[in-house]
Short mmCIF file of C-alpha atoms in Angstrom, two decimals:
data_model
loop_
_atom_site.label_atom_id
_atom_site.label_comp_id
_atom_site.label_asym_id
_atom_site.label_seq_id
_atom_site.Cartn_x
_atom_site.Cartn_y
_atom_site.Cartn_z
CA UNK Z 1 20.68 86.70 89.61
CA UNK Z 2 20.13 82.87 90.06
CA UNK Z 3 22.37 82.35 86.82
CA UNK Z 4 25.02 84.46 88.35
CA UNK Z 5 25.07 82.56 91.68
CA UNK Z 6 25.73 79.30 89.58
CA UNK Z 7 28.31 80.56 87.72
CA UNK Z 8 30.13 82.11 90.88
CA UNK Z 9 29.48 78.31 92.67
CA UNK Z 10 30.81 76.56 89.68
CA UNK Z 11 34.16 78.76 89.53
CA UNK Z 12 34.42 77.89 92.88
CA UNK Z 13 34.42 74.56 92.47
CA UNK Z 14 36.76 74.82 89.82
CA UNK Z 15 39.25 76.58 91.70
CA UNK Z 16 39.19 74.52 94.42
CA UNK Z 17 39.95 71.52 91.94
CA UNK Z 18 42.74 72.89 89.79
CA UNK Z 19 44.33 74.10 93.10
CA UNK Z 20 44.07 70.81 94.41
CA UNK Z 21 46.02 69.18 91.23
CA UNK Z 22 48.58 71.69 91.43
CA UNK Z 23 49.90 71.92 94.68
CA UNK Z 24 52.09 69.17 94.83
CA UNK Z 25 54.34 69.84 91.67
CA UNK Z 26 54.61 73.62 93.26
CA UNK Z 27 55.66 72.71 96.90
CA UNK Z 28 57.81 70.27 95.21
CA UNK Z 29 59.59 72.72 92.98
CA UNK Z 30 59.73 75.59 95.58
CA UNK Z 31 61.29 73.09 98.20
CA UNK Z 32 63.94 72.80 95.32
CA UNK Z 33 65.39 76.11 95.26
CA UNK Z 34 65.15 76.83 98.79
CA UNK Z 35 67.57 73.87 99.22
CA UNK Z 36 69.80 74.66 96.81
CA UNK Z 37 70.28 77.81 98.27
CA UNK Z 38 70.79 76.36 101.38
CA UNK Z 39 73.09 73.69 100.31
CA UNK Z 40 75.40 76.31 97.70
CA UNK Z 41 76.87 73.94 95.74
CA UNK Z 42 77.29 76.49 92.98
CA UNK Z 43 79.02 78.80 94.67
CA UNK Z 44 81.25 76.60 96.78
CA UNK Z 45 81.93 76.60 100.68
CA UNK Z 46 83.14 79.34 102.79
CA UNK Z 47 85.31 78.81 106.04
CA UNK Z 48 87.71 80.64 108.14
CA UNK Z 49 90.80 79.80 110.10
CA UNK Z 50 92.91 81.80 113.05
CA UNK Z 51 96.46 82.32 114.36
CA UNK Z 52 97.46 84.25 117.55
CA UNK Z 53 100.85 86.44 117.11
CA UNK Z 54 102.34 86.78 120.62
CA UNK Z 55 104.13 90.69 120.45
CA UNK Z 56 106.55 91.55 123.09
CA UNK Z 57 106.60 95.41 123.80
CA UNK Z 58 109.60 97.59 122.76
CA UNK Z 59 108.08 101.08 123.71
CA UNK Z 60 105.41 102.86 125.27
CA UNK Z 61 104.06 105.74 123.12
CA UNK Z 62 103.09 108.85 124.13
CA UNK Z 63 100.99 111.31 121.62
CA UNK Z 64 100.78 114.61 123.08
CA UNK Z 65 98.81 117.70 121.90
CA UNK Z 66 100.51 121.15 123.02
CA UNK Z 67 98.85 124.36 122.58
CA UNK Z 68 99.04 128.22 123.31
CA UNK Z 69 96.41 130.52 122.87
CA UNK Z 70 97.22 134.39 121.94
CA UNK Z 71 95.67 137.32 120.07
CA UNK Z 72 97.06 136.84 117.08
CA UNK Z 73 98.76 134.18 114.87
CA UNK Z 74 102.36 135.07 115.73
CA UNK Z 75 102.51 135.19 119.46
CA UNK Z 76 100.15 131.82 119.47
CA UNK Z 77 103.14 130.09 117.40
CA UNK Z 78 105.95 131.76 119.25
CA UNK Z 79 104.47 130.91 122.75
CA UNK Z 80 104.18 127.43 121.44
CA UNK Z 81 107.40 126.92 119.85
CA UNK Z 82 108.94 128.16 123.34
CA UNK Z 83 106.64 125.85 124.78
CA UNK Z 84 107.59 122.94 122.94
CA UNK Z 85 111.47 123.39 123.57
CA UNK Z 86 110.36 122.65 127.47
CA UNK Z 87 108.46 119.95 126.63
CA UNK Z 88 111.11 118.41 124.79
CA UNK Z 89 113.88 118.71 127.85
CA UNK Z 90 110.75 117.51 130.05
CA UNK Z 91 110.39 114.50 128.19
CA UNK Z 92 113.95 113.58 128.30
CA UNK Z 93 114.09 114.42 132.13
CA UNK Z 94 110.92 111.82 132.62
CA UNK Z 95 112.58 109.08 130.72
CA UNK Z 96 111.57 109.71 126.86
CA UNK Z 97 114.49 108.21 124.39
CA UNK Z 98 115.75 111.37 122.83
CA UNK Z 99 116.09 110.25 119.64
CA UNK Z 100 112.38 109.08 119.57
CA UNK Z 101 111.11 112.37 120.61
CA UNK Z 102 109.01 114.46 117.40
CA UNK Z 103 107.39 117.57 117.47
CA UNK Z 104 105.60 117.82 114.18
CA UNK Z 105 104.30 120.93 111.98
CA UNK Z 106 101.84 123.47 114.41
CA UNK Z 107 98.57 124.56 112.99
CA UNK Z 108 96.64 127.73 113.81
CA UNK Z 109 92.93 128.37 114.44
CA UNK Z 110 91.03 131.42 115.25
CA UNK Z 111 87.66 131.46 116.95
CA UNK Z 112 85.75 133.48 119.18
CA UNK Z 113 85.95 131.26 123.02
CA UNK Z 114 82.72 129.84 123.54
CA UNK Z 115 81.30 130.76 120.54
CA UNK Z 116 81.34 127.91 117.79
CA UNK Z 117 78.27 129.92 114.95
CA UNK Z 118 78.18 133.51 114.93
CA UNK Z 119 75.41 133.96 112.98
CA UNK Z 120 73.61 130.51 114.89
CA UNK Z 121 74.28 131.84 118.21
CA UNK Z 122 72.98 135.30 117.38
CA UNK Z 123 69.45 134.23 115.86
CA UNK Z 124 69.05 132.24 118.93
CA UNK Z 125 69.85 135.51 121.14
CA UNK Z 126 67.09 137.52 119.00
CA UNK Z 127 64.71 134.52 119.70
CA UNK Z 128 64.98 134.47 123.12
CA UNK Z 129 65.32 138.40 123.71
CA UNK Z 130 61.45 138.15 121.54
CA UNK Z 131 60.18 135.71 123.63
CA UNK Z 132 61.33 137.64 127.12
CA UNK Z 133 59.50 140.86 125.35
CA UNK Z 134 56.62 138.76 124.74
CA UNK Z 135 56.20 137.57 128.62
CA UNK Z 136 56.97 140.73 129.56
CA UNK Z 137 54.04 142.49 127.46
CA UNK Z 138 51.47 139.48 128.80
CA UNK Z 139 52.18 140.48 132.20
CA UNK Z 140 54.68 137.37 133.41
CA UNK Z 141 57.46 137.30 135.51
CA UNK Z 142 60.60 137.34 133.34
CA UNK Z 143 63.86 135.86 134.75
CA UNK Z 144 65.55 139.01 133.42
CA UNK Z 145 67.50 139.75 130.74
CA UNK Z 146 71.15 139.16 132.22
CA UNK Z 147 70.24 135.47 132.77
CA UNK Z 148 70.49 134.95 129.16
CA UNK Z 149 73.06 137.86 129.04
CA UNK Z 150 70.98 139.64 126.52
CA UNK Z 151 71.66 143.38 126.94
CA UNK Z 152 72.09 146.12 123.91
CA UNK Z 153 71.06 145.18 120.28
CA UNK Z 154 72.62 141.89 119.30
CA UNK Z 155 72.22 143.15 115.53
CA UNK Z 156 74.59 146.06 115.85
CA UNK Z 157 77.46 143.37 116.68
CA UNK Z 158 79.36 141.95 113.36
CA UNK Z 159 81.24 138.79 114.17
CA UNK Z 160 84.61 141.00 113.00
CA UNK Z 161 83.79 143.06 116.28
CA UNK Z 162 83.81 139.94 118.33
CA UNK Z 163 86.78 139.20 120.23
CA UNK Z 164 88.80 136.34 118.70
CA UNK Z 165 91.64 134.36 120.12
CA UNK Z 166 94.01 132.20 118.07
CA UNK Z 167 94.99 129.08 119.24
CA UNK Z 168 98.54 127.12 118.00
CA UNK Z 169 98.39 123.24 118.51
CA UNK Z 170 100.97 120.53 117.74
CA UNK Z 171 101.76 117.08 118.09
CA UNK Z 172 104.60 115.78 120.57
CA UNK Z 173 105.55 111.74 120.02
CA UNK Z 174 108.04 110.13 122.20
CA UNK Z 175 108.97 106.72 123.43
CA UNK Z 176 109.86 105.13 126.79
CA UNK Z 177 111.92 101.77 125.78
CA UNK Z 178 110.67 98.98 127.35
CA UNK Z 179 112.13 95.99 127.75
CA UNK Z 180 112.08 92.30 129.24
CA UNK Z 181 108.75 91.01 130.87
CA UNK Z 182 106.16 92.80 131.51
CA UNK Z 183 105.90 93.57 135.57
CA UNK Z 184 103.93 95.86 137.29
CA UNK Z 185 106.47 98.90 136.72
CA UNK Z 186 105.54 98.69 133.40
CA UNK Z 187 101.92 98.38 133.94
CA UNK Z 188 102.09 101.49 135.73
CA UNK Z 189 103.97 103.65 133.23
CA UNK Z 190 100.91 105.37 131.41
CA UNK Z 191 99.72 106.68 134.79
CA UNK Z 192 102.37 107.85 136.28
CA UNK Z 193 103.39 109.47 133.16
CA UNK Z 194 100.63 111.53 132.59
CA UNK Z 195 100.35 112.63 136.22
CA UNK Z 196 103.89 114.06 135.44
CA UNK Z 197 102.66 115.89 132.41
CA UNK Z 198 99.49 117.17 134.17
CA UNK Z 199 101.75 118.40 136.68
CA UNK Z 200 104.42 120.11 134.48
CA UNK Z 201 101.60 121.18 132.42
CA UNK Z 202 103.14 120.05 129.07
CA UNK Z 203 100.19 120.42 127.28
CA UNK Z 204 100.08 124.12 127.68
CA UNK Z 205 96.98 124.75 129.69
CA UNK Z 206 98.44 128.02 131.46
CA UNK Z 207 98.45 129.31 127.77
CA UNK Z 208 95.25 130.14 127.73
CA UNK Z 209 94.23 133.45 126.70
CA UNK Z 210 92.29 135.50 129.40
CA UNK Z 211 89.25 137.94 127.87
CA UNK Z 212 88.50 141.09 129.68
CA UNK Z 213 85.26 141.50 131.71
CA UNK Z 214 83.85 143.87 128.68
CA UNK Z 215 84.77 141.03 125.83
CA UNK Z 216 83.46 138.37 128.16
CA UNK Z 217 80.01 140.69 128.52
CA UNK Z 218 80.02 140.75 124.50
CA UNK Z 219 80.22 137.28 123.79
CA UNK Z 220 77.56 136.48 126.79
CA UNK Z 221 75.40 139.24 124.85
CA UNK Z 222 75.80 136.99 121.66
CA UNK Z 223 75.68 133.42 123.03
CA UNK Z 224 73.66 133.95 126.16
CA UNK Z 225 72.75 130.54 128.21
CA UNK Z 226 74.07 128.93 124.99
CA UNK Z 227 77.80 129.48 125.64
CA UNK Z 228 79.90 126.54 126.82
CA UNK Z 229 82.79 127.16 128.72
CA UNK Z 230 84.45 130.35 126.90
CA UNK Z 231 86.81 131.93 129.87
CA UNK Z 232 88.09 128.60 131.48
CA UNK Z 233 89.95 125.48 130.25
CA UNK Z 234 89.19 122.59 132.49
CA UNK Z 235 90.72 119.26 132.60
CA UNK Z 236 87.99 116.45 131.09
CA UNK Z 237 89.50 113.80 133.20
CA UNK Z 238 89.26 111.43 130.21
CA UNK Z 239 91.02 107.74 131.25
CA UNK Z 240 95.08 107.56 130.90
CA UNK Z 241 95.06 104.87 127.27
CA UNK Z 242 91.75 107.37 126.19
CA UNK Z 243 92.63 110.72 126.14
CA UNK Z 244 93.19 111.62 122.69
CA UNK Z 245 95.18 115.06 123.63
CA UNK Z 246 97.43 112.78 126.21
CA UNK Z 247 97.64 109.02 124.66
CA UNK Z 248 99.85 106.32 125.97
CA UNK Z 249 100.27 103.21 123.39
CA UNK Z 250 102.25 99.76 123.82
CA UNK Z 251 103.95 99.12 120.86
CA UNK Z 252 105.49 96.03 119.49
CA UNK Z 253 108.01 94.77 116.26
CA UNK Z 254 106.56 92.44 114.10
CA UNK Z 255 108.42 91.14 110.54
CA UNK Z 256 106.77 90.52 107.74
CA UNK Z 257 107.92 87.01 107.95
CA UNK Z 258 105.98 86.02 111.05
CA UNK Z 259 102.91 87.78 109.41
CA UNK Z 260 103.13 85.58 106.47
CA UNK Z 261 104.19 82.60 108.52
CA UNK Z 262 100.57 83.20 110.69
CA UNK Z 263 98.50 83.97 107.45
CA UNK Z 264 99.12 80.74 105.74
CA UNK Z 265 99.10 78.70 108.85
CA UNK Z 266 95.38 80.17 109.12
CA UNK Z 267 94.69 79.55 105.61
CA UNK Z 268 95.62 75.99 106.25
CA UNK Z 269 93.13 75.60 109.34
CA UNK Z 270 90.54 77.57 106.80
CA UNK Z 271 90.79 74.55 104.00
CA UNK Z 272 90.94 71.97 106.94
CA UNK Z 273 88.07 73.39 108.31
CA UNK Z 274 86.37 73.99 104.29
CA UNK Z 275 87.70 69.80 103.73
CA UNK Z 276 85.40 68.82 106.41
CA UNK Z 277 82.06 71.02 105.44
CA UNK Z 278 82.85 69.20 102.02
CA UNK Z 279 82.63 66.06 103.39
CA UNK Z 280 79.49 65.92 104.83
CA UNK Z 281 78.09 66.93 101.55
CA UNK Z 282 80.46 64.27 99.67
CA UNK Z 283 81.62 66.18 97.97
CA UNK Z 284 85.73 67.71 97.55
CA UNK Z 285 86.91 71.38 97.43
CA UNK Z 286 89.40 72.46 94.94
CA UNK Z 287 90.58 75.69 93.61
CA UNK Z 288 90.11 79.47 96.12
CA UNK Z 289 87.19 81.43 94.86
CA UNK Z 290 88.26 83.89 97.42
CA UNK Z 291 90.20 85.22 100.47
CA UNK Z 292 90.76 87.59 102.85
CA UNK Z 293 93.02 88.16 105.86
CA UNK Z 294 92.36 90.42 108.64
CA UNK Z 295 94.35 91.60 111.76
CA UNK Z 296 93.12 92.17 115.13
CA UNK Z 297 93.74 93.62 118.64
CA UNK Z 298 92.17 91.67 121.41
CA UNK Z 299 91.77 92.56 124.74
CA UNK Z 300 90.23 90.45 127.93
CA UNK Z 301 87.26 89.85 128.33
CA UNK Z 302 84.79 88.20 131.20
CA UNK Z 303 84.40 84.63 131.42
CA UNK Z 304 81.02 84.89 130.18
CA UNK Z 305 81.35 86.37 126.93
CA UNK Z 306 81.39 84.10 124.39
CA UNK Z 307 81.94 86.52 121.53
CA UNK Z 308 85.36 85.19 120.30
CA UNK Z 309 86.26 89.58 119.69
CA UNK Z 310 84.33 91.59 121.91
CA UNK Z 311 86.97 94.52 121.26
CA UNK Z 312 88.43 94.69 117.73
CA UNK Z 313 91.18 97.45 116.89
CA UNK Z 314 92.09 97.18 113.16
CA UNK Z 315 95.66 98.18 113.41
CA UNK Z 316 97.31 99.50 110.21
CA UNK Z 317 93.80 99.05 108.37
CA UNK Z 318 94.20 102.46 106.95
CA UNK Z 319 92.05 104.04 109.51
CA UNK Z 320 93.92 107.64 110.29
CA UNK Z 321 92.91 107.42 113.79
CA UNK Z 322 94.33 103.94 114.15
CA UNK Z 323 97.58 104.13 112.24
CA UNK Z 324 98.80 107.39 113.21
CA UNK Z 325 102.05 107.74 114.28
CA UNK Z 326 102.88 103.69 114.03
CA UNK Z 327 105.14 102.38 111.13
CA UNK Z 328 104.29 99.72 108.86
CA UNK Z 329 106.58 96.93 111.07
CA UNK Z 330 105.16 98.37 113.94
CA UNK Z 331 101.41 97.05 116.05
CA UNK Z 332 99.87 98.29 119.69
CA UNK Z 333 99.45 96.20 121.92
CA UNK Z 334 95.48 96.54 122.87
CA UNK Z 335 95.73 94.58 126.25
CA UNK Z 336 99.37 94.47 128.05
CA UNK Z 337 97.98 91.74 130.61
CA UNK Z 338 98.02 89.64 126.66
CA UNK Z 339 99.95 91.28 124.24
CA UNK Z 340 99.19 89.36 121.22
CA UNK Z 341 97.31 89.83 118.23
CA UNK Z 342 95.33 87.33 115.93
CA UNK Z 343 95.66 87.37 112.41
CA UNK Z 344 92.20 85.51 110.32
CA UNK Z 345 91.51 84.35 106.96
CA UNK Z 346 88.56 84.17 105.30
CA UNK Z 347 87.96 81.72 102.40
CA UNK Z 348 85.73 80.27 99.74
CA UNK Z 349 86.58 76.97 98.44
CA UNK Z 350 84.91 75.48 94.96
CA UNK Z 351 82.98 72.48 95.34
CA UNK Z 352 83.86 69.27 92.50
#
């Protein structure tokens, strides 16, 4: 035991020493690469450079979804193509350019109101009619079944016995022409606009298809507490530039000349800015590794953000949602108070 204890003490010592000798040359040589990382002279210097586009609005957009509802296919589309003649002599009445007004391909659904899973919505009905059996049996005070609307054997329903309603939708697109500065008239277009179309009901809310109080019984047998909103449609009150079923754009011309006049004049404030990064590490850039240019919608923001883009909009980035319904020569205007956008570029320089 006494030789082991020396040996252990004497490894110790020897540990301690070769540790000692060592540690130098290894802070040295990790010091090294973290620096070089830091510094990147192998893979050059990266900077970035800006140029705001001012727009001047040409129209204000208006995307419109118009429905009907029926009991079958046909009568959905023929209510709706009747529909959409009105619409189309309502938008003209209200200001729309004629010309500008679209009324693109209808689809058709069919669903059972309130009811989004048959087969979901049923299990849950069975679980809860089990559990209300259960409290029941134990001697508790049940609610009753008609709170959950669970009456008769949900089983014995097949979702082909369920009362289904079709429901025909299209897209409207028109434009109001706008022109000269931008005044408060202008400002107020999107609001008054759609208070118009709530009013004449362009959208189609009256054609809504009414279930009878022995369908509406069925479904509440089905769905129970879980149905949302199956007899009614109500208005979501969604803001006037946010409602995606009632959407008001600003929309601008731009050429592809004062895009590519914008882009390089970035790219030059990216190398001026790269020339200067360089300097500090004497050293010169020549040659692009890389670049990138990017778009973007601004819109105002308090004095106390200091995020240069607090509200990006990619227009034309190939996002559906974002390019729908705007031509390539064609950008909306995020923020009418500064209809601009700003165009960036994104570089890496090589280092001699």
């Amino acid at each position: 035991m006494r030789s082991l204890g020396r040996s252990i003490f004497v490894f110790q010592i020897l540990w301690v020493a070769i540790c000692s000798t060592t540690s130098l040359p290894f802070a040295v040589a990790q010091v090294s690469v973290d620096s070089t990382g830091l510094v990147a002279t192998a893979d050059g210097v990266s900077s970035s450079g800006s140029e705001t586009i001012p727009l001047e609005p040409m129209a204000l957009r208006l995307t419109l979804t118009a429905s009907a509802e029926d009991r079958d296919g046909e009568s959905a589309l023929r209510t709706l193509r009747d529909h959409t003649q009105r619409v189309e002599k309502e938008l003209v009445f209200l200001g729309a350019a004629k010309e500008s007004i679209k009324i693109l391909e209808p689809t058709v659904s069919a669903a059972i109101p309130g009811v989004s899973n048959f087969e979901q919505a049923r299990k849950q009905s069975r679980q809860q009619t089990m559990q209300m059996r259960v409290m029941n049996g134990a001697g508790g005070l049940v609610l009753g079944a008609n709170q959950g609307g669970n009456q008769g054997n949900v089983d014995e329903l097949e979702e082909a016995d369920m009362p289904h309603v079709y429901t025909a939708t299209c897209s409207v697109i028109a434009d109001w022409k706008i022109s000269g500065p931008v005044d408060d008239k202008i400002r107020l277009m999107p609001s008054n606009l759609r208070r118009s179309i709530l009013e004449k009901d362009l959208q189609g809310r009256r054609y809504t298809e009414k279930l009878t109080p022995q369908e509406q019984q069925m479904i509440l047998s089905i769905a129970g507490n879980n149905v949302y909103h199956p007899f009614v449609s109500s208005f979501d009150g969604s803001p006037v530039l946010n409602d995606p079923k009632c959407r008001f754009r600003y929309i601008a011309k731009i050429s592809d000349e004062t895009l590519q006049i914008a882009f390089e004049t970035a790219f030059q404030k990216a190398r001026a800015e790269a020339e200067k990064m360089a300097k500090t590490a004497s050293a010169d850039i020549h040659g692009t590794r890389s670049i990138r240019k990017v778009e973007r919608g601004i819109i105002a923001q308090p004095e106390i953000t200091q995020v240069p883009y607090a509200y990006v909009v990619p227009t034309n980035a190939g996002i559906p949602e974002t390019k729908r319904h705007i031509a390539d020569d064609e950008r909306e205007i995020v923020d009418i108070n500064n209809p601009t956008i700003v165009v960036q570029v994104f570089t890496t320089f090589k280092l001699d």
